[in-house]
Amino acid sequence: MVAPEVIEENGRPVDLQLSSLHLMTPEGEPTVLGLLTVDLDPGSHIPGAYLQSTCYQGTDLDAAVAAANKPGLATT
């Protein structure tokens, strides 16, 4: 995540910033990364695609799982 103040200081157009983050190509097309991380329904563009995430209680490799979401379910 890029802090809002960093984006504001940047002064570059949004499409160039998204391209720098590899969320969009220089030609303005969304990348697979962009579709998976920003699109509300990545499966509509990439059949069978979904995100699955896990939140750990700490930064250690053996940290307990705090929460996990099932594929296709949005978290709030």
Coordinates of C-alpha atoms in Angstrom, one line a residue:
M1 CA 0.0 0.0 0.0
V2 CA 1.3 3.4 -0.9
A3 CA 0.5 6.2 1.5
P4 CA -1.8 8.9 0.2
E5 CA 0.7 11.6 1.0
V6 CA 3.3 9.9 -1.1
I7 CA 1.0 9.7 -4.1
E8 CA 0.1 13.3 -3.6
E9 CA 3.7 14.4 -3.5
N10 CA 4.6 12.2 -6.5
G11 CA 3.0 14.6 -9.0
R12 CA 2.8 11.9 -11.8
P13 CA -0.5 11.0 -13.5
V14 CA -2.5 8.2 -11.9
D15 CA -2.0 5.9 -14.9
L16 CA 1.8 6.3 -14.7
Q17 CA 1.7 5.5 -11.0
L18 CA -0.5 2.4 -11.6
S19 CA 2.0 1.3 -14.3
S20 CA 4.9 1.8 -11.8
L21 CA 3.1 -0.5 -9.4
H22 CA 2.6 -3.1 -12.2
L23 CA -1.2 -2.8 -11.8
M24 CA -1.5 -1.4 -15.4
T25 CA 0.6 -1.6 -18.5
P26 CA 2.1 1.6 -20.0
E27 CA -0.6 1.3 -22.7
G28 CA -3.4 1.5 -20.0
E29 CA -4.4 -2.2 -20.0
P30 CA -4.9 -3.8 -16.5
T31 CA -2.3 -6.5 -15.7
V32 CA -3.2 -9.8 -14.1
L33 CA -1.9 -8.5 -10.8
G34 CA -4.1 -5.4 -11.2
L35 CA -7.2 -7.6 -12.0
L36 CA -6.6 -9.9 -9.0
T37 CA -5.9 -7.2 -6.5
V38 CA -8.2 -4.3 -7.5
D39 CA -11.1 -5.8 -9.5
L40 CA -14.2 -6.6 -7.5
D41 CA -14.8 -9.7 -9.5
P42 CA -11.5 -11.1 -10.9
G43 CA -13.2 -14.3 -12.0
S44 CA -15.2 -12.3 -14.6
H45 CA -11.9 -11.5 -16.4
I46 CA -9.8 -14.5 -15.4
P47 CA -12.0 -17.7 -15.2
G48 CA -11.5 -19.5 -12.0
A49 CA -9.5 -16.7 -10.4
Y50 CA -10.0 -15.8 -6.7
L51 CA -8.0 -14.5 -3.8
Q52 CA -7.5 -16.3 -0.6
S53 CA -5.9 -14.6 2.4
T54 CA -4.7 -15.4 5.9
C55 CA -4.0 -13.1 8.7
Y56 CA -1.4 -14.2 11.3
Q57 CA -1.1 -13.1 14.9
G58 CA 2.5 -11.8 14.6
T59 CA 5.4 -11.9 12.3
D60 CA 7.0 -15.2 13.3
L61 CA 7.0 -18.1 10.9
D62 CA 5.1 -20.2 13.5
A63 CA 2.5 -17.4 14.4
A64 CA -1.0 -18.6 15.0
V65 CA -3.7 -17.9 12.4
A66 CA -5.9 -14.9 13.5
A67 CA -8.4 -15.1 10.6
A68 CA -8.7 -16.7 7.1
N69 CA -11.2 -16.2 4.4
K70 CA -12.6 -18.8 2.1
P71 CA -12.1 -18.3 -1.7
G72 CA -14.7 -16.1 -3.2
L73 CA -15.9 -14.5 0.0
A74 CA -15.3 -10.9 0.6
T75 CA -14.1 -9.7 4.0
T76 CA -15.2 -6.5 5.7

